[in-house]
Amino acid sequence: MMRKGTTFTRFIIEEQRRIPNTTGEFTLLLSAIVTACKEISDGVNRGQLINVLGSADTENVQGETQKKLDIISNEIMLKALEWGGHLSGMASEEMEDVYPIPARFPKGKYLVVFDPLDGSSNTEINVSIGTIFSILRCPEGITNPTEADFLQPGTQQVCAGYVLYGPATNLVLTTGQGVNGFTLDQDIGEFILTNPKLKIPTAAKEFAINMSNQRYWEPAIKRYIDELIAGDDGPREKNFNTRWIASMVAEVHRILMRGGIFLYPKDGRENVHKGRLRLLYEANPMSFIIEQAGGAASTGRGRILSVVPDSLHQRIPVIIGAKEEVERVEQYHREMDATLGEQAVPHRQMEPTT
Ligand code: AFP
């Protein structure tokens, strides 16, 4: 039986043809990332059967306990991408320092940053997780990039994407010309274009925030969430539903499909007072995708994509999703800062999050 649909391979080659004088380097890099994600998908899928679930009893640079699958996924990405000649370096949420391309391989003009397995606390309970990646240009003349070469604002991203390992495996991607979604056809091992030109539905009905942290929130966040919870009895005069998957990839995917807003604001906890999510590996790629789908992404006090990173593992507040909602949260921050000042919530000493 003939299958219908555009394969990912065809899609990227046709995209490449639209741009005159391209070398194909970017297309091959993207293809290598996607192959790595298929391998991770297989590991996630067979997890318990091949004994790769559970803790690795090690900590990453963020002080978070690593899962076996975090380490395996990181290794899969490194090995799949280091040899192709498209990259000069990589950085990962799971590694303290920049990963240089081994001397035996040629180097290329791009840098890749990634979170190999985001939401990995969900691996044992068979809930959706994902890989997030972002492609940057290596600065001109640099062949051995250092941390400074990766500290580019999100507006400089050449491409951002994620692969969601859920009931189906989805690839969602932007190169700055809109957002396209693909679904892995397990029988033929190819991603098929299933969601071309994704746009976020504008009327938000769902919000996602970890409610257990509400006692640490700044007043602007508390005000916004209180109004959503008040539903049709409150100033919004409509009901909202709540969701929290603890997996940003799954939350962003839901927003792309159904609309809504996701918030991981900074809060009063000592280790979250600058935010919880990582600018390079999570916030920037997701913000690029969400903006390209017609949404907005903010720290509450400014556009995430405009932030110039100060370190590889910088954390940042993330408020992302339907534009009108994100703008409302920004407005509440402006009003709060005008009366209370930015450090409205005192920092408190807390146990590190896992
Ligand atoms: P892990 O990859 O360590 O599981 O973190 C996932 C994540 O970065 C993001 O995907 C979630 O939205 C968020 O953290 C969940 O954080 P909480 O556990 O504090 O709710």
Coordinates of C-alpha atoms and ligand atoms in Angstrom, one line a residue:
M1 CA 0.0 0.0 0.0
M2 CA 1.3 3.5 -0.9
R3 CA 1.8 5.8 2.1
K4 CA 0.7 9.4 1.8
G5 CA 2.5 12.4 3.2
T6 CA 5.7 14.3 2.9
T7 CA 8.7 12.6 4.6
F8 CA 11.0 14.8 6.8
T9 CA 13.8 14.0 4.4
R10 CA 11.9 15.3 1.4
F11 CA 10.7 18.3 3.4
I12 CA 14.2 19.5 4.4
I13 CA 15.7 18.9 1.0
E14 CA 12.8 20.9 -0.6
E15 CA 13.4 23.7 1.9
Q16 CA 17.1 23.7 1.1
R17 CA 16.3 24.1 -2.6
R18 CA 14.4 27.3 -1.9
I19 CA 17.6 28.9 -0.6
P20 CA 20.2 29.6 -3.4
N21 CA 23.8 28.6 -2.9
T22 CA 23.3 26.4 0.1
T23 CA 25.9 23.7 0.8
G24 CA 23.5 21.2 2.4
E25 CA 25.5 21.3 5.6
F26 CA 22.5 22.5 7.6
T27 CA 20.2 19.9 6.1
L28 CA 22.7 17.1 7.0
L29 CA 23.0 18.4 10.5
L30 CA 19.3 18.4 11.0
S31 CA 19.0 15.0 9.6
A32 CA 21.7 13.7 12.1
I33 CA 19.8 15.3 15.0
V34 CA 16.6 13.6 13.9
T35 CA 18.4 10.3 13.6
A36 CA 19.7 10.7 17.2
C37 CA 16.2 11.5 18.4
K38 CA 14.8 8.3 16.8
E39 CA 17.4 6.3 18.7
I40 CA 16.5 8.1 21.9
S41 CA 12.8 7.4 21.1
D42 CA 13.6 3.7 20.9
G43 CA 15.4 3.8 24.2
V44 CA 12.5 5.6 25.9
N45 CA 10.1 3.2 24.3
R46 CA 11.8 0.0 25.4
G47 CA 13.1 1.6 28.7
Q48 CA 12.1 -1.0 31.3
L49 CA 12.7 -3.9 28.9
I50 CA 16.3 -3.0 28.4
N51 CA 16.9 -1.9 32.0
V52 CA 17.6 1.8 31.3
L53 CA 15.0 3.3 33.7
G54 CA 15.8 4.8 37.1
S55 CA 18.5 6.9 38.6
A56 CA 22.1 6.8 37.5
D57 CA 23.1 8.0 41.0
T58 CA 25.1 10.9 39.5
E59 CA 24.4 14.6 39.5
N60 CA 24.5 17.0 36.6
V61 CA 26.0 20.5 36.8
Q62 CA 22.7 21.9 38.1
G63 CA 22.9 19.6 41.1
E64 CA 20.0 17.5 39.8
T65 CA 20.1 13.7 40.0
Q66 CA 20.6 12.2 36.6
K67 CA 18.5 9.4 35.2
K68 CA 20.2 6.6 33.3
L69 CA 18.3 7.8 30.3
D70 CA 19.6 11.3 30.7
I71 CA 23.1 10.1 30.3
I72 CA 22.3 7.6 27.5
S73 CA 20.4 10.3 25.5
N74 CA 23.2 12.8 26.0
E75 CA 25.7 10.2 24.7
I76 CA 23.5 9.4 21.7
M77 CA 23.3 13.1 20.7
L78 CA 27.1 13.6 21.0
K79 CA 28.0 10.5 19.1
A80 CA 25.4 11.2 16.3
L81 CA 26.6 14.8 15.8
E82 CA 30.3 14.9 16.4
W83 CA 31.5 13.2 13.2
G84 CA 29.5 14.9 10.5
G85 CA 31.7 17.9 9.9
H86 CA 28.8 20.4 10.4
L87 CA 29.6 21.5 14.0
S88 CA 32.4 23.2 15.8
G89 CA 31.0 22.4 19.3
M90 CA 28.1 21.4 21.4
A91 CA 26.7 22.2 24.8
S92 CA 24.2 20.2 26.7
E93 CA 22.2 20.6 29.9
E94 CA 23.8 17.4 31.1
M95 CA 27.5 18.6 30.7
E96 CA 29.2 21.3 32.7
D97 CA 31.4 22.5 29.8
V98 CA 31.3 22.9 26.1
Y99 CA 31.9 19.7 24.2
P100 CA 34.6 20.2 21.6
I101 CA 34.5 18.3 18.3
P102 CA 37.2 15.6 18.6
A103 CA 40.3 16.4 16.6
R104 CA 39.9 13.4 14.3
F105 CA 36.7 14.9 12.8
P106 CA 36.3 17.9 10.5
K107 CA 34.6 21.0 11.9
G108 CA 31.7 23.0 10.5
K109 CA 30.0 26.4 10.9
Y110 CA 27.3 25.5 13.4
L111 CA 26.9 25.0 17.2
V112 CA 24.3 22.9 18.7
V113 CA 22.8 23.2 22.2
F114 CA 20.4 20.6 23.6
D115 CA 18.5 19.2 26.5
P116 CA 18.8 15.5 25.6
L117 CA 15.9 14.3 27.8
D118 CA 13.7 17.0 29.2
G119 CA 11.1 16.0 31.8
S120 CA 13.1 12.9 32.7
S121 CA 11.5 12.7 36.1
N122 CA 8.6 11.2 34.1
T123 CA 10.5 8.2 32.7
E124 CA 9.5 5.7 35.3
I125 CA 5.8 6.6 35.0
N126 CA 5.5 6.4 31.2
V127 CA 4.5 10.0 30.8
S128 CA 5.6 12.1 27.8
I129 CA 9.2 13.5 27.7
G130 CA 11.3 15.0 25.0
T131 CA 14.5 16.2 23.5
I132 CA 15.0 20.0 22.8
F133 CA 17.6 21.4 20.5
S134 CA 18.8 24.7 19.1
I135 CA 21.2 25.4 16.3
L136 CA 23.4 28.5 16.3
R137 CA 26.1 29.8 14.0
C138 CA 29.6 29.5 15.2
P139 CA 31.1 33.0 15.2
E140 CA 33.2 33.7 12.1
G141 CA 36.8 32.5 12.4
I142 CA 36.3 30.4 15.5
T143 CA 37.2 26.7 15.2
N144 CA 37.5 25.9 18.9
P145 CA 34.5 27.5 20.5
T146 CA 34.5 28.4 24.1
E147 CA 31.5 29.2 26.4
A148 CA 31.5 32.8 25.2
D149 CA 30.7 31.7 21.6
F150 CA 27.5 30.0 22.8
L151 CA 26.2 33.0 24.7
Q152 CA 24.1 34.3 21.8
P153 CA 20.6 35.7 22.3
G154 CA 17.8 33.5 21.2
T155 CA 17.1 35.8 18.2
Q156 CA 20.3 34.4 16.7
Q157 CA 19.0 30.8 16.5
V158 CA 19.1 29.3 13.0
C159 CA 16.8 26.6 14.0
A160 CA 15.0 25.2 17.1
G161 CA 13.0 22.1 17.6
Y162 CA 11.9 19.3 19.9
V163 CA 11.0 15.7 19.7
L164 CA 8.2 14.6 22.0
Y165 CA 8.2 10.9 23.1
G166 CA 4.6 10.3 23.9
P167 CA 1.9 7.9 22.7
A168 CA 3.3 9.0 19.3
T169 CA 6.7 10.5 18.6
N170 CA 6.4 14.1 17.2
L171 CA 9.1 16.3 15.8
V172 CA 8.3 20.1 15.8
L173 CA 10.7 22.5 14.1
T174 CA 11.2 26.1 13.1
T175 CA 13.9 27.7 11.0
G176 CA 12.2 31.1 11.3
Q177 CA 9.7 30.5 8.5
G178 CA 6.8 29.2 10.6
V179 CA 6.5 25.9 12.6
N180 CA 6.0 22.5 11.1
G181 CA 5.1 19.3 13.0
F182 CA 5.9 15.7 12.0
T183 CA 4.9 12.3 13.4
L184 CA 7.2 9.3 13.4
D185 CA 5.9 6.4 11.3
Q186 CA 7.3 3.5 13.3
D187 CA 6.9 1.1 10.4
I188 CA 9.1 2.9 8.0
G189 CA 11.3 4.8 10.6
E190 CA 10.5 8.2 9.0
F191 CA 8.9 11.4 10.3
I192 CA 5.9 12.4 8.2
L193 CA 4.7 16.0 7.9
T194 CA 1.4 15.9 9.8
N195 CA 1.0 19.4 11.1
P196 CA 2.2 22.0 8.6
K197 CA 2.3 25.7 9.4
L198 CA 1.3 25.3 13.1
K199 CA -0.4 28.3 14.7
I200 CA -1.4 28.6 18.3
P201 CA -5.2 28.9 18.8
T202 CA -5.7 32.3 20.3
A203 CA -8.5 31.7 22.8
A204 CA -6.8 30.3 25.8
K205 CA -8.7 27.9 28.0
E206 CA -5.9 26.1 29.8
F207 CA -3.0 27.1 32.0
A208 CA 0.0 25.2 33.3
I209 CA 1.9 26.1 36.4
N210 CA 3.3 24.1 39.3
M211 CA 0.7 25.1 41.9
S212 CA 2.7 23.7 44.8
N213 CA 5.0 26.7 44.5
Q214 CA 2.4 29.3 44.9
R215 CA 3.4 30.4 48.3
Y216 CA 6.8 31.6 46.8
W217 CA 5.3 33.5 43.8
E218 CA 5.6 37.2 43.2
P219 CA 2.3 39.1 43.5
A220 CA 1.9 39.5 39.7
I221 CA 1.8 35.8 39.2
K222 CA -0.5 35.2 42.1
R223 CA -2.8 37.9 40.8
Y224 CA -2.9 36.3 37.3
I225 CA -3.5 32.8 38.5
D226 CA -6.1 33.8 41.1
E227 CA -8.0 35.5 38.2
L228 CA -7.9 32.3 36.1
I229 CA -9.0 30.2 39.0
A230 CA -11.9 32.5 39.8
G231 CA -13.2 31.6 36.3
D232 CA -16.6 33.0 35.3
D233 CA -17.0 34.3 38.9
G234 CA -13.9 36.6 38.5
P235 CA -12.7 39.4 36.3
R236 CA -12.0 37.1 33.3
E237 CA -15.6 36.0 33.2
K238 CA -14.7 32.6 31.8
N239 CA -13.5 29.2 33.1
F240 CA -10.0 27.9 32.6
N241 CA -8.7 24.4 33.1
T242 CA -5.4 23.5 34.6
R243 CA -2.6 21.1 33.5
W244 CA 0.8 20.2 34.8
I245 CA 2.9 17.5 33.2
A246 CA 6.3 18.5 34.6
S247 CA 7.6 18.1 31.0
M248 CA 8.0 21.3 29.1
V249 CA 8.1 19.6 25.8
A250 CA 4.6 18.1 26.4
E251 CA 3.3 21.4 27.8
V252 CA 4.5 23.4 24.7
H253 CA 3.2 20.7 22.4
R254 CA -0.3 21.0 24.0
I255 CA -0.1 24.8 23.6
L256 CA 0.7 24.5 19.9
M257 CA -2.2 22.1 19.4
R258 CA -4.8 23.6 21.8
G259 CA -3.6 27.0 23.0
G260 CA -3.1 28.2 26.5
I261 CA -0.2 29.4 28.6
F262 CA 2.7 27.8 30.5
L263 CA 4.4 29.5 33.4
Y264 CA 7.6 28.7 35.3
P265 CA 8.2 32.1 36.9
K266 CA 11.0 33.0 39.2
D267 CA 10.0 32.6 42.8
G268 CA 11.1 33.1 46.4
R269 CA 13.1 29.8 46.6
E270 CA 16.8 30.3 46.8
N271 CA 17.5 28.1 43.7
V272 CA 14.6 29.5 41.7
H273 CA 15.0 33.2 42.4
K274 CA 16.3 33.7 38.8
G275 CA 13.9 31.1 37.3
R276 CA 14.0 27.3 37.1
L277 CA 14.3 26.5 33.4
R278 CA 17.5 26.9 31.4
L279 CA 17.8 29.7 28.9
L280 CA 19.9 28.0 26.3
Y281 CA 18.4 24.5 26.4
E282 CA 14.8 25.1 27.1
A283 CA 13.6 28.7 27.1
N284 CA 15.2 29.9 23.9
P285 CA 14.3 27.0 21.5
M286 CA 10.8 26.9 22.9
S287 CA 10.4 30.7 22.7
F288 CA 11.5 30.6 19.0
I289 CA 9.0 27.9 18.2
I290 CA 6.1 29.6 20.1
E291 CA 6.8 33.0 18.6
Q292 CA 6.9 31.5 15.1
A293 CA 3.5 29.9 15.8
G294 CA 2.1 33.3 16.6
G295 CA 2.5 33.2 20.4
A296 CA 4.7 35.1 22.8
A297 CA 7.5 34.2 25.3
S298 CA 8.5 36.4 28.1
T299 CA 10.3 36.5 31.4
G300 CA 7.4 38.5 32.7
R301 CA 9.6 41.6 32.3
G302 CA 10.8 41.2 28.7
R303 CA 11.1 39.1 25.6
I304 CA 13.1 35.9 26.3
L305 CA 14.7 35.8 22.8
S306 CA 16.3 39.2 23.5
V307 CA 18.1 38.1 26.6
V308 CA 21.9 37.9 26.2
P309 CA 23.0 34.8 28.1
D310 CA 25.6 35.3 30.8
S311 CA 26.5 31.6 31.2
L312 CA 25.8 28.2 29.5
H313 CA 23.5 27.0 32.3
Q314 CA 21.7 30.3 33.1
R315 CA 18.2 29.9 34.4
I316 CA 15.4 32.2 33.5
P317 CA 11.7 32.8 34.3
V318 CA 9.4 31.4 31.5
I319 CA 5.9 32.6 30.6
I320 CA 5.0 31.2 27.2
G321 CA 2.0 30.6 25.0
A322 CA -1.0 32.6 23.7
K323 CA 0.1 36.1 23.0
E324 CA -2.7 37.9 24.8
E325 CA -2.2 35.9 28.0
V326 CA 1.6 36.4 28.0
E327 CA 1.0 40.2 27.5
R328 CA -1.4 40.3 30.4
V329 CA 1.2 38.6 32.7
E330 CA 3.7 41.2 31.5
Q331 CA 1.3 44.0 32.3
Y332 CA 0.8 42.6 35.8
H333 CA 4.5 42.6 36.3
R334 CA 4.8 46.2 35.2
E335 CA 2.0 47.2 37.6
M336 CA 3.6 45.3 40.4
D337 CA 7.1 46.6 39.8
A338 CA 5.7 50.2 39.7
T339 CA 4.4 49.8 43.2
L340 CA 6.5 47.1 45.0
G341 CA 9.8 47.0 43.1
E342 CA 11.2 43.9 41.4
Q343 CA 12.4 41.9 44.4
A344 CA 8.8 41.7 45.7
V345 CA 9.2 38.2 47.2
P346 CA 12.0 37.6 49.8
H347 CA 14.4 34.8 48.9
R348 CA 14.1 31.7 51.0
Q349 CA 16.6 28.9 51.6
M350 CA 15.2 25.7 50.1
E351 CA 16.2 22.2 49.3
P352 CA 17.4 21.9 45.7
T353 CA 14.7 20.7 43.3
T354 CA 15.2 17.4 41.5
Ligands
AFP1 P1 13.7 17.5 34.4 O1 14.2 17.4 33.0 O2 14.8 17.6 35.4 O3 12.6 16.5 34.7 O4 13.0 19.0 34.4 C1 11.9 19.2 33.6 C2 11.7 20.7 33.6 O5 12.9 21.4 33.2 C3 10.6 21.1 32.6 O6 10.5 20.3 31.5 C4 9.3 21.1 33.5 O7 8.4 22.0 33.1 C5 9.9 21.5 34.9 O8 11.3 21.2 34.9 C6 9.2 20.8 36.0 O9 9.7 21.4 37.2 P2 9.0 21.0 38.6 O10 9.4 19.6 39.0 O11 9.6 22.1 39.6 O12 7.5 21.2 38.5

